[in-house]
Each structure stands twice: as structure tokens, then as C-alpha cells.
Short mmCIF file of C-alpha atoms in Angstrom, two decimals:
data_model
loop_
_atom_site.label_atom_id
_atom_site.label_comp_id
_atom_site.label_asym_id
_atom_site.label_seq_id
_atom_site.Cartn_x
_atom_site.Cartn_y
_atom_site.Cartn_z
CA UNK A 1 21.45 -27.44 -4.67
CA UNK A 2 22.99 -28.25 -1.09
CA UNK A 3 23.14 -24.74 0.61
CA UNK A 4 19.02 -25.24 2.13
CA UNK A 5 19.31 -27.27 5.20
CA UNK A 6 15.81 -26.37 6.64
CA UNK A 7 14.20 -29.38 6.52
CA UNK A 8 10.65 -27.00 6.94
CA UNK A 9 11.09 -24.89 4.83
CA UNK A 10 13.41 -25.71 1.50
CA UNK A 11 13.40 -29.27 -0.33
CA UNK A 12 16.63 -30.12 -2.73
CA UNK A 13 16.15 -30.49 -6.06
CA UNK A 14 18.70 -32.45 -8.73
CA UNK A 15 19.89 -30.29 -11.51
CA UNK A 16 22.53 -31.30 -14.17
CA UNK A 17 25.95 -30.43 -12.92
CA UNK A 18 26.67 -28.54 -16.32
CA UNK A 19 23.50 -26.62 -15.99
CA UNK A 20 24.45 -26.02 -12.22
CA UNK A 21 28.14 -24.25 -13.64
CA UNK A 22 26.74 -22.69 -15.97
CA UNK A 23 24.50 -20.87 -13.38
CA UNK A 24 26.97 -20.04 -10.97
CA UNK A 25 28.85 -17.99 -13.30
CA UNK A 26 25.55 -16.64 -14.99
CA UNK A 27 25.12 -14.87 -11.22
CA UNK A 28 28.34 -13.83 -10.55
CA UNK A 29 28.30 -9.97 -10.00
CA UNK A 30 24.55 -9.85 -9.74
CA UNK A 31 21.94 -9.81 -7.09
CA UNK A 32 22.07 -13.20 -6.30
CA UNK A 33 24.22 -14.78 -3.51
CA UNK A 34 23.25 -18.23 -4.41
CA UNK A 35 22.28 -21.14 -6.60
CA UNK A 36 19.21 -21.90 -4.75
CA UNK A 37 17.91 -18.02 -4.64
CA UNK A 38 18.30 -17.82 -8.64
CA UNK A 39 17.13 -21.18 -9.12
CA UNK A 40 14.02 -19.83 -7.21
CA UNK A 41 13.62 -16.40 -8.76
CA UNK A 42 13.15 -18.71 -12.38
CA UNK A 43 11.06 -21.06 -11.05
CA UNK A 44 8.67 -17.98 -8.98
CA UNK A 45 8.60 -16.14 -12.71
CA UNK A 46 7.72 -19.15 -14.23
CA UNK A 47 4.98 -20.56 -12.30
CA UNK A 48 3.83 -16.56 -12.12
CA UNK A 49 2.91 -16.85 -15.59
CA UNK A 50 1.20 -20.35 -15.55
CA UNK A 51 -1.19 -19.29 -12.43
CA UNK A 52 -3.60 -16.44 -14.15
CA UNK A 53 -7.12 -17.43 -14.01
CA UNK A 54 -9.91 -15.66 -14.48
CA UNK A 55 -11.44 -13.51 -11.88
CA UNK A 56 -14.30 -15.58 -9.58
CA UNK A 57 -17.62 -13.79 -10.15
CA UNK A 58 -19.48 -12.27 -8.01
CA UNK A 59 -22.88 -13.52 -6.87
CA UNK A 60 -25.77 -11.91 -7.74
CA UNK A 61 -26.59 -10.67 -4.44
CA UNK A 62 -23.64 -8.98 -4.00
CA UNK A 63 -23.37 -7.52 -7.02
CA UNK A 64 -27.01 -5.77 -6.63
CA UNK A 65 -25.36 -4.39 -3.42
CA UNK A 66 -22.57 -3.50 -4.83
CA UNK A 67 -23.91 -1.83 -7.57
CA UNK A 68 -26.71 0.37 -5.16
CA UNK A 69 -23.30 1.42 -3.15
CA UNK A 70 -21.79 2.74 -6.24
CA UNK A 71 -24.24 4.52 -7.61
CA UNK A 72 -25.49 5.95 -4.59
CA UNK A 73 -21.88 7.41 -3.85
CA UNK A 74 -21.82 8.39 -7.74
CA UNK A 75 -19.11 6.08 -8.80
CA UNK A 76 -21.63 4.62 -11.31
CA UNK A 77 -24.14 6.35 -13.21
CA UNK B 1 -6.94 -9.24 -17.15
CA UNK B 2 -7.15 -8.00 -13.56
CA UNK B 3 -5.09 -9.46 -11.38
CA UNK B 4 -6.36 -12.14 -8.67
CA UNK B 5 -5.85 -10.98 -5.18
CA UNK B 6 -3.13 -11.48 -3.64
CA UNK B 7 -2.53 -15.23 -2.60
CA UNK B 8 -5.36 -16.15 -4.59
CA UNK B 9 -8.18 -15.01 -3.14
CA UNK B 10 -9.69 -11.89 -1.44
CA UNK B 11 -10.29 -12.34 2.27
CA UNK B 12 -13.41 -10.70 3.85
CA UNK B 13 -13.66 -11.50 7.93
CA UNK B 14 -16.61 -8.91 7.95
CA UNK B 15 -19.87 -10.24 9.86
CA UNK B 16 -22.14 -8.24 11.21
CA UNK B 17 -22.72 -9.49 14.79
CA UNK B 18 -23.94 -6.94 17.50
CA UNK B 19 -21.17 -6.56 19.68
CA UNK B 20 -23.52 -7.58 22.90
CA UNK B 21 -23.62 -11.23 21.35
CA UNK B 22 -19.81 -11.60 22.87
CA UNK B 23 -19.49 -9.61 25.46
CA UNK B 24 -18.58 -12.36 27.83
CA UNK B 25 -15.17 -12.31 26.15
CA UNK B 26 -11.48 -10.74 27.32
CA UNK B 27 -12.01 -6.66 26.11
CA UNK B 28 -9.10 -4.90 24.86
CA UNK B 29 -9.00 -0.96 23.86
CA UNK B 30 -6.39 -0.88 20.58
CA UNK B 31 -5.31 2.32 18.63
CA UNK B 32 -6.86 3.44 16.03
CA UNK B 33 -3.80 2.12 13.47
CA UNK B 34 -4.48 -1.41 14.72
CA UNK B 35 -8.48 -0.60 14.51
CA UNK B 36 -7.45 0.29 11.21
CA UNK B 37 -5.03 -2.64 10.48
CA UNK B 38 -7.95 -5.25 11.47
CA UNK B 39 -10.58 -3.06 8.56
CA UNK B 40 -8.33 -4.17 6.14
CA UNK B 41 -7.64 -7.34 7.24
CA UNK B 42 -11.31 -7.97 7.07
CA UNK B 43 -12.29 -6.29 3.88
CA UNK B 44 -9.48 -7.95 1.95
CA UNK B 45 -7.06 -4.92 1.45
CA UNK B 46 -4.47 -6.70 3.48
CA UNK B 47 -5.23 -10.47 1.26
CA UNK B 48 -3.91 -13.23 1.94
CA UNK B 49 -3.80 -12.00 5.33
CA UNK B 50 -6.98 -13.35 7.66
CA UNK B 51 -5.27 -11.73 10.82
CA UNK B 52 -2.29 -10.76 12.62
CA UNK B 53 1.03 -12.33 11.49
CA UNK B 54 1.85 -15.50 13.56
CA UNK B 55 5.92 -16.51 14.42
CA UNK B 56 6.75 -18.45 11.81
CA UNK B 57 5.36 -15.80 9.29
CA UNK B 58 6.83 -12.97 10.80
CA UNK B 59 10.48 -14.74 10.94
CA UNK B 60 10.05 -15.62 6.83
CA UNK B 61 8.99 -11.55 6.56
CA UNK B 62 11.82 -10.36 7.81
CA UNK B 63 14.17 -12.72 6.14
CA UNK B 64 12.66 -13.39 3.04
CA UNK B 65 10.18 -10.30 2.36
CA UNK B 66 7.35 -13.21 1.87
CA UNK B 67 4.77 -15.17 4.01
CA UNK B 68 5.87 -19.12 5.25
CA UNK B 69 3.95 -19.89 2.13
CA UNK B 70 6.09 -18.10 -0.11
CA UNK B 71 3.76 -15.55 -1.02
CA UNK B 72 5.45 -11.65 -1.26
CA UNK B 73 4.66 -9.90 1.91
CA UNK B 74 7.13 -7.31 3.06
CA UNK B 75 5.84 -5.56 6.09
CA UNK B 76 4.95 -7.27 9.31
CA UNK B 77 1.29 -6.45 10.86
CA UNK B 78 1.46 -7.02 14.09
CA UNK B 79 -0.59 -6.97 17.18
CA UNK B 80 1.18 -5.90 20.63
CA UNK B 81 0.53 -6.52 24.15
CA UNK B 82 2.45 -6.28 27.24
CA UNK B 83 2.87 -9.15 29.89
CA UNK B 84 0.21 -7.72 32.12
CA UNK B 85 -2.42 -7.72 29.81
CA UNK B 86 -2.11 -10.57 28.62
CA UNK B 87 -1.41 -12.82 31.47
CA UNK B 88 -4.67 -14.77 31.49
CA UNK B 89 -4.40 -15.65 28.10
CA UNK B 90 -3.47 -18.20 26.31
CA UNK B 91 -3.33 -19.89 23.04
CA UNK B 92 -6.73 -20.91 21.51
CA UNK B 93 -8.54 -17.98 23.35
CA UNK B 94 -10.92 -15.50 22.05
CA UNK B 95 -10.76 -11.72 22.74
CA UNK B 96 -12.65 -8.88 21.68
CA UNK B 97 -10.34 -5.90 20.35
CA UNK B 98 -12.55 -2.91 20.09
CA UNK B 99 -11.74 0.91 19.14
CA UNK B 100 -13.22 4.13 20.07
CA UNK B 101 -12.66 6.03 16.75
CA UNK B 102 -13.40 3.78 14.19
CA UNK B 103 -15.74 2.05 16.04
CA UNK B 104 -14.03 -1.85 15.62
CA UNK B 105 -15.35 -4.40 17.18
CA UNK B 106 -13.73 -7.45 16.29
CA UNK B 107 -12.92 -10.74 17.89
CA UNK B 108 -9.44 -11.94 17.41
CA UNK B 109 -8.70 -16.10 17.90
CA UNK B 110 -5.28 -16.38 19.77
CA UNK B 111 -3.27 -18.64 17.46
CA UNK B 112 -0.11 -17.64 18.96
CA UNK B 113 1.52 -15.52 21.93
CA UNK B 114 5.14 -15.06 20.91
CA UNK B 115 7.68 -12.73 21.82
CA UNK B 116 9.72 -10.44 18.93
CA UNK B 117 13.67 -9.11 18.68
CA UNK B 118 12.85 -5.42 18.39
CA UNK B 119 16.00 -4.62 16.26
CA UNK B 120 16.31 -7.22 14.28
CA UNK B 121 12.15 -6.23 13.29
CA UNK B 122 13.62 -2.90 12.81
CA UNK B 123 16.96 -3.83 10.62
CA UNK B 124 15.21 -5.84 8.21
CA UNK B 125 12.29 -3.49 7.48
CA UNK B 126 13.75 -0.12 7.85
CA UNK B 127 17.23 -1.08 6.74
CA UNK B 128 17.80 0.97 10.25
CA UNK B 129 18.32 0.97 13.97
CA UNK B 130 18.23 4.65 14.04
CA UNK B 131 15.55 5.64 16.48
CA UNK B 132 15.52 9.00 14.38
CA UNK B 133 13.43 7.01 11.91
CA UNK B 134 9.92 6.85 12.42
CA UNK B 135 9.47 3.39 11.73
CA UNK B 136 11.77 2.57 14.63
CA UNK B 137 10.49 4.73 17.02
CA UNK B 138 7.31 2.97 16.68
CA UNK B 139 9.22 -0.67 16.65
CA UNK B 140 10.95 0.77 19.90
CA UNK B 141 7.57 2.22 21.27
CA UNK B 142 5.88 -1.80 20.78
CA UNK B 143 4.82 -3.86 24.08
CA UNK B 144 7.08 -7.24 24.00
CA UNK B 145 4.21 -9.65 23.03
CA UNK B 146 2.89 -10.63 20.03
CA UNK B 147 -0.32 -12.13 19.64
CA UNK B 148 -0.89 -14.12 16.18
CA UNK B 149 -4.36 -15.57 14.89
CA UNK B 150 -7.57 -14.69 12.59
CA UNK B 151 -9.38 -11.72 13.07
CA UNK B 152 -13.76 -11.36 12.99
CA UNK B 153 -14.88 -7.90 12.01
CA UNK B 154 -18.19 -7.33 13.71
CA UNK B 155 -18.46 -3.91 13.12
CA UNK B 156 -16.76 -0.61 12.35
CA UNK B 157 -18.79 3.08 12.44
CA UNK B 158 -19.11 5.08 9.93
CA UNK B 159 -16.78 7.92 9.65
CA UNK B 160 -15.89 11.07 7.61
CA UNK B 161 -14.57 10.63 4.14
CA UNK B 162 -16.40 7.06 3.63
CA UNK B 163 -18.30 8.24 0.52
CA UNK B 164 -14.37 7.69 -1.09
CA UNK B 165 -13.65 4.52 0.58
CA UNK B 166 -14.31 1.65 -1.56
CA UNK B 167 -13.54 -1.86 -0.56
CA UNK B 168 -11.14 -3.97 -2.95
CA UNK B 169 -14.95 -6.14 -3.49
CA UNK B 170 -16.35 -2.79 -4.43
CA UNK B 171 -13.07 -1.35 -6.97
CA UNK B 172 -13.19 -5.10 -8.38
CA UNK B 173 -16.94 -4.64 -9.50
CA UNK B 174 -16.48 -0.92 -10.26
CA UNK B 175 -13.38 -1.17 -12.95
CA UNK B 176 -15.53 -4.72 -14.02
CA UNK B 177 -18.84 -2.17 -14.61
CA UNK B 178 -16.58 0.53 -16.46
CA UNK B 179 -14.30 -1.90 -18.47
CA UNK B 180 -11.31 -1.56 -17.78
CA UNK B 181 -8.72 -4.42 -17.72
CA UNK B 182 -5.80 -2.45 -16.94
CA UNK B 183 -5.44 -0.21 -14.22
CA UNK B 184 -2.34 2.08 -13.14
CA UNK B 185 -2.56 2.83 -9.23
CA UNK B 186 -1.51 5.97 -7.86
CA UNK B 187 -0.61 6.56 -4.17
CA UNK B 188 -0.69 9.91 -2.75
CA UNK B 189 -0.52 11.94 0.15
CA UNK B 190 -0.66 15.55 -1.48
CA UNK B 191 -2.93 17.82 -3.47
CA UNK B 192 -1.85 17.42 -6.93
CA UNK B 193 0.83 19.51 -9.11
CA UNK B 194 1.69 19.57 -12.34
CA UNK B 195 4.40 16.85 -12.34
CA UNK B 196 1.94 14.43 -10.41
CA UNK B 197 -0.91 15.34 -13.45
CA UNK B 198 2.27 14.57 -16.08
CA UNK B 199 3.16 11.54 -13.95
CA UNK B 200 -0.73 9.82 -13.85
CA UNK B 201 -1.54 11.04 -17.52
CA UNK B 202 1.99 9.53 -18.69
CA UNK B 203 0.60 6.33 -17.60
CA UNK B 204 -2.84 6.38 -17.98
CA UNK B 205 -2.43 6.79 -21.63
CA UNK B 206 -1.40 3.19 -21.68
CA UNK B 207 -3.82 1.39 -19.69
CA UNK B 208 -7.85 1.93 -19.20
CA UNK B 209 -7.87 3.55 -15.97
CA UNK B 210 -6.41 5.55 -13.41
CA UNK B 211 -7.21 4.45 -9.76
CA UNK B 212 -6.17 7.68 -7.65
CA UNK B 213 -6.16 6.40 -4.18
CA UNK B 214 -4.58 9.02 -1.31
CA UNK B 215 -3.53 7.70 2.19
CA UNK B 216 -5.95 9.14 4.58
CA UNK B 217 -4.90 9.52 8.35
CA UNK B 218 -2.62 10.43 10.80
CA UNK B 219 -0.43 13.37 9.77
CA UNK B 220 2.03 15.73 10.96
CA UNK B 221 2.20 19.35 11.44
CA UNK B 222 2.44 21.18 8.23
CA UNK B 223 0.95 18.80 5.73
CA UNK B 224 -2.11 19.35 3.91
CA UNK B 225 -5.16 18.40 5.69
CA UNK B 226 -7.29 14.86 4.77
CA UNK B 227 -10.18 16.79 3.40
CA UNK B 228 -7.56 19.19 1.12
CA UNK B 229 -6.32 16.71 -0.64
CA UNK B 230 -9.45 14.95 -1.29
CA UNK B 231 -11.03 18.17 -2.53
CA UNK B 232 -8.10 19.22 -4.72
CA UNK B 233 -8.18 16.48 -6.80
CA UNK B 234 -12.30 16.33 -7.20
CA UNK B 235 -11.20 19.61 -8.72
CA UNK B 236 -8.46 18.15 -10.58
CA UNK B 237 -10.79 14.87 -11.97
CA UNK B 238 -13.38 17.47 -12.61
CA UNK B 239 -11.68 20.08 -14.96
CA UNK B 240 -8.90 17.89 -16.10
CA UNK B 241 -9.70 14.12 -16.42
CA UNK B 242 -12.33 12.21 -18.32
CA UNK B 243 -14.56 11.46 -15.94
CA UNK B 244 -14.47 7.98 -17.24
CA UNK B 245 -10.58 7.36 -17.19
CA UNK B 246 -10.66 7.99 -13.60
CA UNK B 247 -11.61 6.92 -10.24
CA UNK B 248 -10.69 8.43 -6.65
CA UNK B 249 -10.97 6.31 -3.70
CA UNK B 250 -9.18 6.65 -0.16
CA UNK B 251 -7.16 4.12 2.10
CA UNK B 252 -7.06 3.85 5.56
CA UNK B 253 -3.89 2.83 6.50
CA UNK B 254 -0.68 4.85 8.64
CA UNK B 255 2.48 5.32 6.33
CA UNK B 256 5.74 3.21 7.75
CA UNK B 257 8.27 4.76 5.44
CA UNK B 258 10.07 1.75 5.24
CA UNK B 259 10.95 2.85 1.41
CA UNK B 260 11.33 -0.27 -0.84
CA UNK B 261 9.70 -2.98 1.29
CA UNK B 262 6.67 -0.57 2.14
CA UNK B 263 6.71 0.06 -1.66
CA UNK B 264 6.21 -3.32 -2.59
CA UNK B 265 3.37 -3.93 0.31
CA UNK B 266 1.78 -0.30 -1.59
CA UNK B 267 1.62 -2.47 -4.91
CA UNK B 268 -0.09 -5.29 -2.97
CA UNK B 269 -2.55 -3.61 -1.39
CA UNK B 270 -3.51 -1.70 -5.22
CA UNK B 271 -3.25 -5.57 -6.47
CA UNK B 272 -5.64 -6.63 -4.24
CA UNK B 273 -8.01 -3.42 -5.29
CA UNK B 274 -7.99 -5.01 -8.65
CA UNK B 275 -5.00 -2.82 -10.58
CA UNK B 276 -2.42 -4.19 -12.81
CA UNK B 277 0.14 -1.45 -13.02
CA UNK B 278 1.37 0.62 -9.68
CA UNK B 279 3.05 4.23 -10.40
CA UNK B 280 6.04 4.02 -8.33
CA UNK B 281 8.15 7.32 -8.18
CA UNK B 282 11.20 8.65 -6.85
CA UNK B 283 11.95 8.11 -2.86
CA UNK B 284 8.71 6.12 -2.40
CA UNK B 285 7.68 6.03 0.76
CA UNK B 286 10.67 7.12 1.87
CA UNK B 287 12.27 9.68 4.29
CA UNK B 288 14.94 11.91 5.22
CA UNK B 289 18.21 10.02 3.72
CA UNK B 290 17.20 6.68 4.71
CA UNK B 291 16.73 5.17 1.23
CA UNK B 292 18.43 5.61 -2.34
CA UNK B 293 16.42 7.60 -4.39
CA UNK B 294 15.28 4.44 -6.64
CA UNK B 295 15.90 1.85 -3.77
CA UNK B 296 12.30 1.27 -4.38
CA UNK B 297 12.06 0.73 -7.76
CA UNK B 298 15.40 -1.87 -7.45
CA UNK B 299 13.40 -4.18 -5.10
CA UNK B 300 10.74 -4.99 -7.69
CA UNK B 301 13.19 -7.36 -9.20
CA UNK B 302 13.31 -9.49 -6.13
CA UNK B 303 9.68 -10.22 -7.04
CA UNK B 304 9.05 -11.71 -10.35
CA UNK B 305 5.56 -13.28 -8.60
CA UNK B 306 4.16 -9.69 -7.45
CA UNK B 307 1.23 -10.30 -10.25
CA UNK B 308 1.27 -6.38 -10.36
CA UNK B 309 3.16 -4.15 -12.59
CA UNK B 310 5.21 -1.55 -11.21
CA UNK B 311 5.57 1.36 -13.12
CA UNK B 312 9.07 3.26 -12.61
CA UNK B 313 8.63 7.47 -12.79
CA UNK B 314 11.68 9.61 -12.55
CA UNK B 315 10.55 12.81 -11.68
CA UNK B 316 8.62 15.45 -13.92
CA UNK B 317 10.18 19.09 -14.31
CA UNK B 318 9.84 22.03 -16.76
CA UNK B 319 12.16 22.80 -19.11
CA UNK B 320 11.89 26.14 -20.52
CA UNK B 321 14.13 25.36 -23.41
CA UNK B 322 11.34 22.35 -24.27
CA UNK B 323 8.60 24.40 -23.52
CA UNK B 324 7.36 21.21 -21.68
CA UNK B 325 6.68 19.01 -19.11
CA UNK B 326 9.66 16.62 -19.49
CA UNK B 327 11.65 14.27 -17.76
CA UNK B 328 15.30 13.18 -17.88
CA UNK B 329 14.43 10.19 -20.12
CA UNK B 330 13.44 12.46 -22.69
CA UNK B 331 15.00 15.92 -22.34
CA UNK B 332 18.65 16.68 -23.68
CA UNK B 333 18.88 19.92 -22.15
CA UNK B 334 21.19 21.17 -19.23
CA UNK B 335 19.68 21.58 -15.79
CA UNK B 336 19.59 25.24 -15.72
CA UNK B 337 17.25 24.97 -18.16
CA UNK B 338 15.25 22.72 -15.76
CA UNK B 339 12.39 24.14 -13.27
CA UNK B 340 11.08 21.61 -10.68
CA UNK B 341 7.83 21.03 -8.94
CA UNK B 342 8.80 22.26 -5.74
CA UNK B 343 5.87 21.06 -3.35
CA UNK B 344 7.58 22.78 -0.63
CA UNK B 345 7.68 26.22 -2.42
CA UNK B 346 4.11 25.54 -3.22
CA UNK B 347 2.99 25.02 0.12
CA UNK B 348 4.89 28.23 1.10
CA UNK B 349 2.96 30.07 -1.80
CA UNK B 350 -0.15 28.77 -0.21
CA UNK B 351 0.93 29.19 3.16
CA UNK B 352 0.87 32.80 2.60
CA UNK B 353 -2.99 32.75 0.73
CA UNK B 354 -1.08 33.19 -2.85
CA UNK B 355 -2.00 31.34 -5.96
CA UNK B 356 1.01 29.93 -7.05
CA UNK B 357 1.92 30.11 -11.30
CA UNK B 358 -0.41 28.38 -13.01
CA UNK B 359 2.50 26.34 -14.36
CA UNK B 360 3.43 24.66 -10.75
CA UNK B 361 -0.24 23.70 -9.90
CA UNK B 362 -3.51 24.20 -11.75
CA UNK B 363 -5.41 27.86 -10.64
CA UNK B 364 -8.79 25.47 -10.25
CA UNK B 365 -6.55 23.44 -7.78
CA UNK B 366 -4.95 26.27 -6.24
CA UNK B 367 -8.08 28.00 -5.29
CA UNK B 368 -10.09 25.01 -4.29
CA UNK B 369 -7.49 24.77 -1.57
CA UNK B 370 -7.33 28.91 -0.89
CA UNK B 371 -11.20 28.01 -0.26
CA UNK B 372 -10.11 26.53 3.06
CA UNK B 373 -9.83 27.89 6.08
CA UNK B 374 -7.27 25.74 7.58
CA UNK B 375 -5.53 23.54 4.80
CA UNK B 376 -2.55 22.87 6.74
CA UNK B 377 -2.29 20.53 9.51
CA UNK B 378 -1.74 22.48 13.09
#
């Protein structure tokens, strides 16, 4: 993974040569022009999946006002 | 689950501060898109954002469709000045960028004052240079200086049509209160017809909810009026929808048409509202010939780290050899068999006060909008 030369904004990262190959002609004919891009699409879906946490919850003072809001525009009974 | 906001967490640069407690600082009058732009900055519909895009961010938009960070962000907002006004400012200031119809009073902190390549802006986020294109035109129309940095909501007025605008705080709590884990967003900026009813209902009978949520604002001649639209689908909800499968709430915000990439920034902004699916149909937010038909549905696969789910709608018809709603997914019959939900010949219908058939558009619809006076804009 050579193609990044931004020093700002990309870092290289070793993969196996093999593994390299075998992803080159994995992307030939798609959407991706390069190594890196695919190599980044994996890693974005990856971590994606690994980041869901549970929504923070909201503090009581909001949620009374909150709540008064709705129902006074009928959005809650 | 609902999704987290966008970048992680949902901004909100609202504090109430009367406007006289910085009035020392550098006034500027903005339009009311901008006035707009800053609300939902500050309320979170516009998270991760906490102001207007800085150089470095604006340069990773238009290349990569996401923020420095990484994080998906496809359409630049950007703030605009022209050398004169601006010439006694400078980086680290504080100005006050008010509005007369919203009512916005907001201070913005000057990160940045950087200058912008007006057709490369307009290449990469239109896919055009054609000054036919709205988009462009309005790239075109900018003043040469950017100014990047956090924005302060002090305060915004009230204005018509706020008893349907919910903040992303207030759709968060409201889907928490109701239930609902998953929840299909659907854009709009007409009354409903039949094929948008198919199109929600196809969805909705897979997730919890159905967040309806129109575009409300500047419009051109011809289209149905803000408070039409609004009042065509109360009908709708009321007749047609289980009053607990459905919510309606507006957004403020001008349409770009920039087709895929505004597409993707549409699913954002419903993320950020708290939905997990976004209805994306054919042409979105497209116009004229600009875009493929499903250029917009194609882009979604640049973005495996949206943390929304698009959902991809060809469009509804009638087939009369069905005897259904259908679409081309699921109907083996031959297009003359096919009758489509013209909106155009439905707004000539209504154009001339007639009730168009009752399988185009529901009657209850159809004469909730008859009611009006003037449904069309003038």
C-alpha cells in the first residue's frame, strides 16, 4: 500500500504480498481504482459494525421539556 | 437500535443569550438559507458539524465525499463573504450573523478566512459546470471568501409551520416514547399520491415507524404551496395511517439537487433525527437530465459507514392487468398494461379545481387541497 503519499492525511499499512494480488484482481472491473480505496472500504465496514453503542440518555430535565413540547404540539398523548 | 448521530454525537450550539449582550461585535445581515443553515447547525440536524466547513474539510468534501476526519459528509456548507466585508477581519474574531426572517442571531468564531475554486466546488458536487443547473448558478452567484469556524445560536423567532418542526433531540425522545427501534425516513416535497402511499407503506411494514418529513421553503412557481403539502398529508395520516405508525415533522433546509451526493447528506440528516432506514427513490434529488435515474441509489455503496439504511424504491405504477399497485420488481406484465402516477397530470387536474380518479390520489387528499384558495405557488 504505496499509492498514499500525504503524509496528513493517509498512513501505510503492511499487508501480505499474496493477500495484496489477490486484491488487485478481486477489484479489477469494479468501482475501485485502487488497493488503498478497497483496503479502506473493508476496513470503514468493519469498524462500522464494531462502533454501535447504545444511545446516551437524556437527562431528566430535558426530557420533562421534551416531553411538555410533544404533547403540547400533540405528538404524544 | 437507533442509530447514534452522525460522528458520534448530536451537536446543539443553541444558548439563549439576548442578542444586546454582544452587540459590540462585527454585524452581518445573511440570507435566510444561511439563517437556516446555522438552525441546523445548532440543533444538531447538520451533526458532526459545529459550524461552517473550514479549508481542509471542504478540500476532503469535494474529493472524498467525507469530513478530514473521515466521517461521510457530501455537501459543503459554506459561509460567503466578499473582500469588502470582510476586510477588518481576521482569524480568531467574533461576528454576529443575524437574519431578518428567521430571526438568527448567532455569533460565528472565525477559524478560518479562505478563498474557494468555484468550478472545481461545482464539478465535484453537481457532477456539472453547467450554469443551467441550479446548484451552479448558486456556486457561480457565491462572494470569493469563505469564512470557517463554530457557530453560537442565540436565538431564532418563531415562525409558521413550527408546531411540525421537531428537533433531532425532540424525534430521538419521541420514537424513544413510542417504541420504535426502526424507523424508515421519507423525504418529500409534494402532497402525497398513491405511489408515494405504496412507496411509505411498502416500507413501513418492515420497520416500527414511518418518519414523514417534507422540505419546507423556498419554492418555485408552480409547485404546491408549504402549507398544501403539510395539510394533505394530515389528511393522508388521518384517514389512512395508524396514527401510531406515523409521525410528520418538517425540515428547514433549501434543496441543492446535487442528486447522489445530496442523497446521501438527505440520509444523514434523517440519521441524525434518529431513523435507521431512508426511502430513497428514483432521480432523488435530482433534476432535469443531470443524474442517472438510480445514480443515487449507486453511491450508497461508497459508504459502508453511513450507519443508516438506505432503502432503494423503483417507482410504483398501476397495472390494470394486476389490478394493483405494483412495481417492476414484481409485475410480469407489458407496459401498456402499466398506468403511472403522473404528478404532473395531477397537478393539471387540480390546476383546473378537478378531483382527480380516486386511483391517482386519495378523494380526502384531493379535496383537502381543492379547500385552498391558492395551492400553487405564484
Amino acid at each position: 500500500m504505496t499509492e498514499e503519499k500525504d503524509d496528513k492525511k493517509y498512513t501505510t499499512i503492511s499487508i501480505p504480498t499474496p493477500l495484496a494480488e489477490k486484491i488487485k484482481k478481486r477489484i479489477q472491473g469494479t468501482g475501485f481504482n485502487s488497493l488503498s480505496s478497497y483496503v479502506t472500504y473493508v476496513l470503514r465496514e468493519v469498524i462500522s459494525g464494531t462502533e454501535e453503542e447504545p444511545e446516551e440518555a437524556f437527562s431528566k430535565e430535558d426530557e420533562e421539556k421534551i416531553k411538555n413540547r410533544l404533547r403540547a404540539l400533540g405528538y404524544l398523548d | 437500535m437507533m442509530p447514534k448521530p452522525h460522528g458520534g454525537k448530536l451537536v446543539d450550539r443553541h444558548i439563549k443569550r439576548k442578542p444586546s449582550e454582544v452587540a459590540d461585535l462585527p454585524k452581518f445581515e445573511i440570507n435566510t438559507n444561511l439563517a437556516e443553515d446555522i438552525e441546523n447547525i445548532a440543533k444538531g440536524v447538520f451533526s458532526p458539524l459545529e459550524g461552517f466547513l473550514c479549508k481542509n474539510d471542504l478540500e476532503n468534501v469535494i474529493k472524498e465525499k467525507r469530513l478530514e476526519n473521515g466521517t461521510p459528509w457530501t455537501i459543503p456548507i459554506l459561509l460567503d463573504f466578499d473582500k469588502k466585508e470582510i476586510k477588518d477581519l481576521k482569524e480568531g474574531d467574533q461576528i454576529l450573523l443575524t437574519n431578518t426572517e428567521t430571526g438568527v442571531h448567532s455569533i460565528l468564531d472565525i477559524d478560518e478566512i479562505y478563498t474557494f475554486d468555484k468550478k472545481t466546488l461545482a464539478q465535484s458536487v453537481y457532477g456539472t459546470q453547467d450554469t443551467n443547473h441550479p446548484g451552479v448558478a448558486n456556486v457561480n452567484n457565491m462572494k470569493q471568501f469563505l469564512l470557517g469556524g463554530k457557530i453560537t445560536l442565540l436565538e431564532s423567532k418563531t415562525r409558521e409551520f413550527d408546531e411540525y418542526n421537531l428537533t433531532p433531540k425532540e424525534t430521538r425522545f419521541l420514537f424513544k416514547e413510542k417504541g420504535w427501534k426502526e424507523i424508515v425516513a421519507f423525504q418529500t416535497r409534494n402532497p402525497p399520491h398513491i405511489g408515494h402511499e405504496y412507496v411509505q407503506k411498502t416500507a413501513l411494514t418492515f420497520v416500527d415507524g414511518i418518519f414523514i418529513n417534507p422540505i419546507i421553503g423556498k419554492k418555485k412557481k408552480g409547485d404546491f404551496t408549504d402549507n398544501v403539502i403539510l395539510a394533505a398529508y394530515e389528511t393522508l395520516m388521518k384517514y389512512y395511517y395508524l396514527k401510531e405508525r406515523a409521525v410528520m415533522s418538517i425540515l428547514r433546509t433549501s434543496m441543492k439537487y446535487a442528486g447522489p451526493r445530496e442523497a446521501i447528506h438527505h440520509a444523514i440528516m434523517r440519521k441524525n433525527f434518529g431513523c435507521t432506514h431512508f426511502i430513497i427513490g428514483r432521480d432523488h434529488a435530482g433534476i432535469g437530465n443531470y443524474y442517472g435515474p438510480y445514480n443515487a441509489h449507486m453511491i450508497f455503496q461508497e459508504f459502508p459507514d453511513l450507519g443508516i439504511t438506505p432503502v432503494f424504491f423503483k417507482s410504483f405504477f398501476r397495472c390494470t392487468k394486476c389490478d394493483a399497485v405494483v412495481n417492476e420488481k414484481i409485475c410480469p406484465h407489458e407496459e401498456k398494461y402499466h398506468i403511472n402516477f403522473s404528478g404532473k397530470k395531477i397537478r393539471e387536474l387540480l390546476m383546473n379545481g378537478e378531483i382527480p380518479p380516486e386511483n391517482m390520489m386519495r378523494k380526502e387528499v384531493s379535496e383537502t387541497i381543492l379547500k385552498f384558495d391558492k395551492p400553487f405557488v405564484e
